[in-house]
Amino acid sequence: GLGSSISVLTNKSAKYRVLLTAHMDELGLLVKRITPEGFLKFQPIGGWLPQAIIGQRWIVKTHKTEIAGITGIKTVHVMSPKERAEIFDVEGMFIDVGATSAEDARNRLGVRPGDPVYPDSKFKALEGGARLVGKAWDDRVGVAVLIQVMKNLAEIKPPVTVVGAATVQEEIGLRGAQTSGYLAEADIAINLESGVAGDYPSISPDEAQEQIGGGPSIFFHDSSMIPNTRFRDFVVDLAE
């Protein structure tokens, strides 16, 4: 009921059910209110660093259409030295969508409190073509893998029933995974998620070990999960 997309490859004689999950939601914003001047105040959705929001271009999805916007803060020209040294908080930010007033934002552009806002980030291959830029790799990559795995399994007809779930609301508390887990009633669950890169400046091997081109990785611990060690050994042995 939350909006996750679930597919099932049924094996009627199978004893076990396997759940594969990947989340299809992404970080975003939510319109909180419209100021009298027509600027949008917002609520972050997911784990944003406030300084990563400044200067971003956005798309506001209204009930009428999709409109462009950009994040603003008080101009540096009038900041005190103390203000310039501080990390800006979300409460001081706004989105400019080109409206001249609150009425203009509501009536002409169709903006309403609660409208979703997402980054206006275009896909591009960086020079050389081997590195790609785009939004929501976390976890569109996992969803793409999930779809291909389900297609492959449909051809080989596995000896288990397989449930594939593209889940929602991961970024705000794994909510779609929880409801999909109850629905799947699986014996084993495998989550396909993007990892934390460890091959760029300022990060240490104690923080992340993944490298681009290094192949799949296995998470042994996060804030809500420690894997079964026998299952871990099975996966590692199979990979080797």
PDB file of C-alpha atoms in Angstrom:
ATOM      1  CA  GLY A   1       0.000   0.000   0.000  1.00  0.00           C
ATOM      2  CA  LEU A   2       2.973   2.392   0.340  1.00  0.00           C
ATOM      3  CA  GLY A   3       3.780   2.094  -3.362  1.00  0.00           C
ATOM      4  CA  SER A   4       6.494  -0.543  -3.613  1.00  0.00           C
ATOM      5  CA  SER A   5       6.499  -2.529  -6.868  1.00  0.00           C
ATOM      6  CA  ILE A   6       6.525  -6.288  -6.226  1.00  0.00           C
ATOM      7  CA  SER A   7       6.907  -9.160  -8.683  1.00  0.00           C
ATOM      8  CA  VAL A   8       6.797 -12.870  -7.892  1.00  0.00           C
ATOM      9  CA  LEU A   9       8.310 -15.833  -9.731  1.00  0.00           C
ATOM     10  CA  THR A  10       6.234 -18.637  -8.317  1.00  0.00           C
ATOM     11  CA  ASN A  11       7.438 -22.224  -7.991  1.00  0.00           C
ATOM     12  CA  LYS A  12       4.421 -24.089  -6.605  1.00  0.00           C
ATOM     13  CA  SER A  13       6.520 -27.049  -5.477  1.00  0.00           C
ATOM     14  CA  ALA A  14       9.177 -24.919  -3.781  1.00  0.00           C
ATOM     15  CA  LYS A  15       9.686 -25.127  -0.028  1.00  0.00           C
ATOM     16  CA  TYR A  16      11.508 -21.824   0.318  1.00  0.00           C
ATOM     17  CA  ARG A  17      10.885 -18.194  -0.642  1.00  0.00           C
ATOM     18  CA  VAL A  18      13.690 -15.732  -1.408  1.00  0.00           C
ATOM     19  CA  LEU A  19      13.161 -11.958  -1.313  1.00  0.00           C
ATOM     20  CA  LEU A  20      15.308  -9.615  -3.427  1.00  0.00           C
ATOM     21  CA  THR A  21      14.933  -5.906  -2.664  1.00  0.00           C
ATOM     22  CA  ALA A  22      16.252  -2.585  -3.972  1.00  0.00           C
ATOM     23  CA  HIS A  23      14.856   0.845  -3.202  1.00  0.00           C
ATOM     24  CA  MET A  24      13.629   3.208  -5.904  1.00  0.00           C
ATOM     25  CA  ASP A  25      13.128   6.358  -3.819  1.00  0.00           C
ATOM     26  CA  GLU A  26      15.730   9.094  -3.529  1.00  0.00           C
ATOM     27  CA  LEU A  27      16.596  12.083  -1.365  1.00  0.00           C
ATOM     28  CA  GLY A  28      14.444  15.114  -1.984  1.00  0.00           C
ATOM     29  CA  LEU A  29      12.635  18.027  -0.417  1.00  0.00           C
ATOM     30  CA  LEU A  30       9.040  18.817   0.508  1.00  0.00           C
ATOM     31  CA  VAL A  31       7.414  22.223   0.173  1.00  0.00           C
ATOM     32  CA  LYS A  32       6.623  23.439   3.680  1.00  0.00           C
ATOM     33  CA  ARG A  33       5.093  26.835   2.944  1.00  0.00           C
ATOM     34  CA  ILE A  34       5.116  29.748   0.515  1.00  0.00           C
ATOM     35  CA  THR A  35       6.377  33.112   1.738  1.00  0.00           C
ATOM     36  CA  PRO A  36       4.378  36.274   0.943  1.00  0.00           C
ATOM     37  CA  GLU A  37       7.066  37.127  -1.639  1.00  0.00           C
ATOM     38  CA  GLY A  38       6.591  33.794  -3.450  1.00  0.00           C
ATOM     39  CA  PHE A  39       9.618  31.883  -2.217  1.00  0.00           C
ATOM     40  CA  LEU A  40       9.287  28.263  -1.079  1.00  0.00           C
ATOM     41  CA  LYS A  41      10.397  27.128   2.343  1.00  0.00           C
ATOM     42  CA  PHE A  42      11.070  23.411   2.478  1.00  0.00           C
ATOM     43  CA  GLN A  43      11.590  20.295   4.566  1.00  0.00           C
ATOM     44  CA  PRO A  44      14.490  17.969   3.611  1.00  0.00           C
ATOM     45  CA  ILE A  45      13.467  14.362   2.938  1.00  0.00           C
ATOM     46  CA  GLY A  46      16.265  11.942   3.823  1.00  0.00           C
ATOM     47  CA  GLY A  47      19.821  12.468   5.015  1.00  0.00           C
ATOM     48  CA  TRP A  48      20.880  15.705   3.339  1.00  0.00           C
ATOM     49  CA  LEU A  49      23.912  17.665   4.441  1.00  0.00           C
ATOM     50  CA  PRO A  50      22.554  21.234   4.582  1.00  0.00           C
ATOM     51  CA  GLN A  51      25.608  22.637   2.787  1.00  0.00           C
ATOM     52  CA  ALA A  52      24.929  20.269  -0.141  1.00  0.00           C
ATOM     53  CA  ILE A  53      21.523  21.907  -0.709  1.00  0.00           C
ATOM     54  CA  ILE A  54      22.817  25.442  -1.321  1.00  0.00           C
ATOM     55  CA  GLY A  55      22.919  26.512  -4.979  1.00  0.00           C
ATOM     56  CA  GLN A  56      21.209  23.350  -6.224  1.00  0.00           C
ATOM     57  CA  ARG A  57      18.731  23.422  -9.083  1.00  0.00           C
ATOM     58  CA  TRP A  58      15.434  21.639  -8.421  1.00  0.00           C
ATOM     59  CA  ILE A  59      12.219  20.478 -10.025  1.00  0.00           C
ATOM     60  CA  VAL A  60       9.028  21.097  -8.050  1.00  0.00           C
ATOM     61  CA  LYS A  61       6.292  18.626  -8.985  1.00  0.00           C
ATOM     62  CA  THR A  62       2.967  20.421  -8.632  1.00  0.00           C
ATOM     63  CA  HIS A  63      -0.526  19.117  -9.345  1.00  0.00           C
ATOM     64  CA  LYS A  64      -0.401  21.104 -12.595  1.00  0.00           C
ATOM     65  CA  THR A  65       3.083  20.509 -13.977  1.00  0.00           C
ATOM     66  CA  GLU A  66       6.786  20.443 -13.089  1.00  0.00           C
ATOM     67  CA  ILE A  67       8.573  23.760 -12.504  1.00  0.00           C
ATOM     68  CA  ALA A  68      12.224  24.720 -12.091  1.00  0.00           C
ATOM     69  CA  GLY A  69      13.725  26.285  -8.995  1.00  0.00           C
ATOM     70  CA  ILE A  70      17.046  27.070  -7.346  1.00  0.00           C
ATOM     71  CA  THR A  71      18.064  27.180  -3.695  1.00  0.00           C
ATOM     72  CA  GLY A  72      18.943  30.572  -2.241  1.00  0.00           C
ATOM     73  CA  ILE A  73      20.380  31.941   1.005  1.00  0.00           C
ATOM     74  CA  LYS A  74      21.078  35.407   2.323  1.00  0.00           C
ATOM     75  CA  THR A  75      23.702  36.910   0.029  1.00  0.00           C
ATOM     76  CA  VAL A  76      27.302  36.791   1.223  1.00  0.00           C
ATOM     77  CA  HIS A  77      27.634  40.529   0.505  1.00  0.00           C
ATOM     78  CA  VAL A  78      25.702  41.434   3.655  1.00  0.00           C
ATOM     79  CA  MET A  79      26.868  38.599   5.946  1.00  0.00           C
ATOM     80  CA  SER A  80      28.977  39.347   8.969  1.00  0.00           C
ATOM     81  CA  PRO A  81      32.379  37.588   9.259  1.00  0.00           C
ATOM     82  CA  LYS A  82      30.817  35.324  11.900  1.00  0.00           C
ATOM     83  CA  GLU A  83      27.950  34.355   9.572  1.00  0.00           C
ATOM     84  CA  ARG A  84      30.345  33.576   6.721  1.00  0.00           C
ATOM     85  CA  ALA A  85      32.227  31.090   8.901  1.00  0.00           C
ATOM     86  CA  GLU A  86      29.105  29.211   9.974  1.00  0.00           C
ATOM     87  CA  ILE A  87      27.475  26.178   8.344  1.00  0.00           C
ATOM     88  CA  PHE A  88      24.154  27.390   6.976  1.00  0.00           C
ATOM     89  CA  ASP A  89      21.053  25.710   8.324  1.00  0.00           C
ATOM     90  CA  VAL A  90      18.018  24.701   6.288  1.00  0.00           C
ATOM     91  CA  GLU A  91      15.787  27.184   8.077  1.00  0.00           C
ATOM     92  CA  GLY A  92      17.657  30.029   6.387  1.00  0.00           C
ATOM     93  CA  MET A  93      17.290  28.619   2.873  1.00  0.00           C
ATOM     94  CA  PHE A  94      14.533  29.010   0.295  1.00  0.00           C
ATOM     95  CA  ILE A  95      13.713  27.938  -3.255  1.00  0.00           C
ATOM     96  CA  ASP A  96      13.167  30.593  -5.922  1.00  0.00           C
ATOM     97  CA  VAL A  97      10.726  29.394  -8.606  1.00  0.00           C
ATOM     98  CA  GLY A  98      10.265  32.764 -10.274  1.00  0.00           C
ATOM     99  CA  ALA A  99       7.018  33.621  -8.526  1.00  0.00           C
ATOM    100  CA  THR A 100       6.275  37.259  -7.706  1.00  0.00           C
ATOM    101  CA  SER A 101       4.060  36.524  -4.708  1.00  0.00           C
ATOM    102  CA  ALA A 102       2.442  33.689  -2.778  1.00  0.00           C
ATOM    103  CA  GLU A 103      -0.681  34.100  -4.901  1.00  0.00           C
ATOM    104  CA  ASP A 104       1.391  33.862  -8.089  1.00  0.00           C
ATOM    105  CA  ALA A 105       3.093  30.693  -6.843  1.00  0.00           C
ATOM    106  CA  ARG A 106      -0.242  29.119  -5.917  1.00  0.00           C
ATOM    107  CA  ASN A 107      -2.436  30.232  -8.804  1.00  0.00           C
ATOM    108  CA  ARG A 108      -0.094  30.458 -11.804  1.00  0.00           C
ATOM    109  CA  LEU A 109       2.437  27.764 -10.907  1.00  0.00           C
ATOM    110  CA  GLY A 110       0.147  25.521  -8.887  1.00  0.00           C
ATOM    111  CA  VAL A 111       2.473  25.152  -5.891  1.00  0.00           C
ATOM    112  CA  ARG A 112       0.959  23.644  -2.760  1.00  0.00           C
ATOM    113  CA  PRO A 113       2.437  22.702   0.621  1.00  0.00           C
ATOM    114  CA  GLY A 114       3.478  19.057   0.477  1.00  0.00           C
ATOM    115  CA  ASP A 115       4.613  19.160  -3.158  1.00  0.00           C
ATOM    116  CA  PRO A 116       7.687  16.970  -3.739  1.00  0.00           C
ATOM    117  CA  VAL A 117      10.947  18.536  -4.900  1.00  0.00           C
ATOM    118  CA  TYR A 118      13.796  16.616  -6.524  1.00  0.00           C
ATOM    119  CA  PRO A 119      17.259  17.563  -7.839  1.00  0.00           C
ATOM    120  CA  ASP A 120      17.461  18.797 -11.424  1.00  0.00           C
ATOM    121  CA  SER A 121      20.491  16.634 -12.210  1.00  0.00           C
ATOM    122  CA  LYS A 122      21.040  15.502 -15.783  1.00  0.00           C
ATOM    123  CA  PHE A 123      22.710  12.255 -16.823  1.00  0.00           C
ATOM    124  CA  LYS A 124      26.090  12.641 -18.513  1.00  0.00           C
ATOM    125  CA  ALA A 125      29.094  10.509 -19.379  1.00  0.00           C
ATOM    126  CA  LEU A 126      32.233  12.245 -18.137  1.00  0.00           C
ATOM    127  CA  GLU A 127      35.060  12.773 -20.595  1.00  0.00           C
ATOM    128  CA  GLY A 128      36.366   9.398 -21.706  1.00  0.00           C
ATOM    129  CA  GLY A 129      33.003   7.726 -21.182  1.00  0.00           C
ATOM    130  CA  ALA A 130      34.014   5.351 -18.381  1.00  0.00           C
ATOM    131  CA  ARG A 131      32.535   7.422 -15.536  1.00  0.00           C
ATOM    132  CA  LEU A 132      28.887   8.463 -15.428  1.00  0.00           C
ATOM    133  CA  VAL A 133      27.176  11.320 -13.606  1.00  0.00           C
ATOM    134  CA  GLY A 134      23.488  11.182 -12.720  1.00  0.00           C
ATOM    135  CA  LYS A 135      21.096  11.362  -9.832  1.00  0.00           C
ATOM    136  CA  ALA A 136      19.790   8.597  -7.594  1.00  0.00           C
ATOM    137  CA  TRP A 137      22.346   5.897  -8.428  1.00  0.00           C
ATOM    138  CA  ASP A 138      21.438   5.138  -4.817  1.00  0.00           C
ATOM    139  CA  ASP A 139      19.608   2.973  -5.519  1.00  0.00           C
ATOM    140  CA  ARG A 140      18.595   2.958  -9.199  1.00  0.00           C
ATOM    141  CA  VAL A 141      21.668   0.786  -9.736  1.00  0.00           C
ATOM    142  CA  GLY A 142      20.179  -1.801  -7.381  1.00  0.00           C
ATOM    143  CA  VAL A 143      16.783  -1.614  -9.088  1.00  0.00           C
ATOM    144  CA  ALA A 144      18.436  -2.189 -12.486  1.00  0.00           C
ATOM    145  CA  VAL A 145      20.289  -5.223 -11.134  1.00  0.00           C
ATOM    146  CA  LEU A 146      17.068  -6.505  -9.536  1.00  0.00           C
ATOM    147  CA  ILE A 147      15.157  -6.274 -12.833  1.00  0.00           C
ATOM    148  CA  GLN A 148      17.871  -8.095 -14.765  1.00  0.00           C
ATOM    149  CA  VAL A 149      18.198 -10.806 -12.115  1.00  0.00           C
ATOM    150  CA  MET A 150      14.434 -11.397 -12.173  1.00  0.00           C
ATOM    151  CA  LYS A 151      14.538 -11.674 -15.975  1.00  0.00           C
ATOM    152  CA  ASN A 152      17.394 -14.196 -15.774  1.00  0.00           C
ATOM    153  CA  LEU A 153      15.624 -16.238 -13.101  1.00  0.00           C
ATOM    154  CA  ALA A 154      12.414 -16.301 -15.160  1.00  0.00           C
ATOM    155  CA  GLU A 155      14.357 -18.097 -17.904  1.00  0.00           C
ATOM    156  CA  ILE A 156      16.052 -20.709 -15.714  1.00  0.00           C
ATOM    157  CA  LYS A 157      13.027 -21.350 -13.438  1.00  0.00           C
ATOM    158  CA  PRO A 158      14.752 -21.620 -10.031  1.00  0.00           C
ATOM    159  CA  PRO A 159      13.802 -24.273  -7.428  1.00  0.00           C
ATOM    160  CA  VAL A 160      12.530 -21.566  -5.070  1.00  0.00           C
ATOM    161  CA  THR A 161       9.858 -18.897  -5.214  1.00  0.00           C
ATOM    162  CA  VAL A 162      11.504 -15.526  -5.748  1.00  0.00           C
ATOM    163  CA  VAL A 163       9.941 -12.206  -4.753  1.00  0.00           C
ATOM    164  CA  GLY A 164      11.453  -9.063  -6.286  1.00  0.00           C
ATOM    165  CA  ALA A 165      10.564  -5.819  -4.557  1.00  0.00           C
ATOM    166  CA  ALA A 166      11.472  -2.312  -5.728  1.00  0.00           C
ATOM    167  CA  THR A 167      10.736  -0.516  -2.478  1.00  0.00           C
ATOM    168  CA  VAL A 168       9.782   3.017  -1.471  1.00  0.00           C
ATOM    169  CA  GLN A 169      10.667   5.302   1.459  1.00  0.00           C
ATOM    170  CA  GLU A 170      14.058   3.725   2.178  1.00  0.00           C
ATOM    171  CA  GLU A 171      15.630   7.122   2.680  1.00  0.00           C
ATOM    172  CA  ILE A 172      13.297   7.955   5.567  1.00  0.00           C
ATOM    173  CA  GLY A 173      13.348   4.673   7.460  1.00  0.00           C
ATOM    174  CA  LEU A 174      13.246   1.518   5.287  1.00  0.00           C
ATOM    175  CA  ARG A 175       9.458   1.689   5.315  1.00  0.00           C
ATOM    176  CA  GLY A 176       8.773   0.008   1.967  1.00  0.00           C
ATOM    177  CA  ALA A 177      11.214  -2.778   2.806  1.00  0.00           C
ATOM    178  CA  GLN A 178       9.326  -3.472   6.027  1.00  0.00           C
ATOM    179  CA  THR A 179       5.923  -3.767   4.376  1.00  0.00           C
ATOM    180  CA  SER A 180       7.374  -5.748   1.449  1.00  0.00           C
ATOM    181  CA  GLY A 181       9.055  -8.091   3.907  1.00  0.00           C
ATOM    182  CA  TYR A 182       5.749  -8.846   5.614  1.00  0.00           C
ATOM    183  CA  LEU A 183       4.076  -9.435   2.250  1.00  0.00           C
ATOM    184  CA  ALA A 184       6.861 -11.669   0.896  1.00  0.00           C
ATOM    185  CA  GLU A 185       7.035 -13.965   3.946  1.00  0.00           C
ATOM    186  CA  ALA A 186      10.506 -14.973   2.741  1.00  0.00           C
ATOM    187  CA  ASP A 187      12.983 -17.361   4.318  1.00  0.00           C
ATOM    188  CA  ILE A 188      15.983 -15.374   3.062  1.00  0.00           C
ATOM    189  CA  ALA A 189      16.267 -11.744   1.996  1.00  0.00           C
ATOM    190  CA  ILE A 190      19.015 -10.221  -0.137  1.00  0.00           C
ATOM    191  CA  ASN A 191      19.164  -6.458  -0.463  1.00  0.00           C
ATOM    192  CA  LEU A 192      20.795  -4.948  -3.566  1.00  0.00           C
ATOM    193  CA  GLU A 193      22.160  -1.566  -2.545  1.00  0.00           C
ATOM    194  CA  SER A 194      24.802   0.861  -3.709  1.00  0.00           C
ATOM    195  CA  GLY A 195      27.898   0.937  -1.512  1.00  0.00           C
ATOM    196  CA  VAL A 196      30.192   3.623  -0.161  1.00  0.00           C
ATOM    197  CA  ALA A 197      33.111   4.387  -2.481  1.00  0.00           C
ATOM    198  CA  GLY A 198      36.537   4.166  -0.875  1.00  0.00           C
ATOM    199  CA  ASP A 199      38.717   5.268  -3.780  1.00  0.00           C
ATOM    200  CA  TYR A 200      38.601   9.056  -3.648  1.00  0.00           C
ATOM    201  CA  PRO A 201      40.485  11.703  -1.593  1.00  0.00           C
ATOM    202  CA  SER A 202      39.876  12.179   2.159  1.00  0.00           C
ATOM    203  CA  ILE A 203      38.374   8.725   2.889  1.00  0.00           C
ATOM    204  CA  SER A 204      40.202   5.920   4.704  1.00  0.00           C
ATOM    205  CA  PRO A 205      40.055   2.091   4.367  1.00  0.00           C
ATOM    206  CA  ASP A 206      38.505   1.992   7.841  1.00  0.00           C
ATOM    207  CA  GLU A 207      35.555   3.981   6.484  1.00  0.00           C
ATOM    208  CA  ALA A 208      35.051   2.136   3.172  1.00  0.00           C
ATOM    209  CA  GLN A 209      36.886  -0.418   1.041  1.00  0.00           C
ATOM    210  CA  GLU A 210      34.809  -0.436  -2.160  1.00  0.00           C
ATOM    211  CA  GLN A 211      36.450   0.670  -5.402  1.00  0.00           C
ATOM    212  CA  ILE A 212      34.941   1.437  -8.793  1.00  0.00           C
ATOM    213  CA  GLY A 213      35.489  -1.607 -10.991  1.00  0.00           C
ATOM    214  CA  GLY A 214      36.294  -3.787  -7.983  1.00  0.00           C
ATOM    215  CA  GLY A 215      33.180  -5.920  -8.250  1.00  0.00           C
ATOM    216  CA  PRO A 216      30.301  -6.492  -5.807  1.00  0.00           C
ATOM    217  CA  SER A 217      30.732  -5.919  -2.094  1.00  0.00           C
ATOM    218  CA  ILE A 218      29.061  -7.430   0.954  1.00  0.00           C
ATOM    219  CA  PHE A 219      27.829  -5.422   3.915  1.00  0.00           C
ATOM    220  CA  PHE A 220      28.581  -7.117   7.233  1.00  0.00           C
ATOM    221  CA  HIS A 221      26.973  -4.500   9.436  1.00  0.00           C
ATOM    222  CA  ASP A 222      24.831  -1.387   9.321  1.00  0.00           C
ATOM    223  CA  SER A 223      22.546   0.465  11.713  1.00  0.00           C
ATOM    224  CA  SER A 224      19.834  -2.195  11.555  1.00  0.00           C
ATOM    225  CA  MET A 225      21.392  -5.444  10.307  1.00  0.00           C
ATOM    226  CA  ILE A 226      24.056  -8.058  11.042  1.00  0.00           C
ATOM    227  CA  PRO A 227      23.926 -10.956   8.539  1.00  0.00           C
ATOM    228  CA  ASN A 228      23.672 -14.613   9.411  1.00  0.00           C
ATOM    229  CA  THR A 229      27.288 -15.836   9.359  1.00  0.00           C
ATOM    230  CA  ARG A 230      26.475 -19.139   7.645  1.00  0.00           C
ATOM    231  CA  PHE A 231      24.714 -17.232   4.870  1.00  0.00           C
ATOM    232  CA  ARG A 232      27.697 -14.875   4.665  1.00  0.00           C
ATOM    233  CA  ASP A 233      30.048 -17.851   4.279  1.00  0.00           C
ATOM    234  CA  PHE A 234      27.807 -19.349   1.587  1.00  0.00           C
ATOM    235  CA  VAL A 235      27.889 -16.110  -0.421  1.00  0.00           C
ATOM    236  CA  VAL A 236      31.652 -15.647  -0.022  1.00  0.00           C
ATOM    237  CA  ASP A 237      32.370 -19.275  -0.974  1.00  0.00           C
ATOM    238  CA  LEU A 238      30.114 -19.019  -4.022  1.00  0.00           C
ATOM    239  CA  ALA A 239      31.768 -15.753  -5.101  1.00  0.00           C
ATOM    240  CA  GLU A 240      35.254 -17.230  -4.729  1.00  0.00           C
TER     241      GLU A 240
END
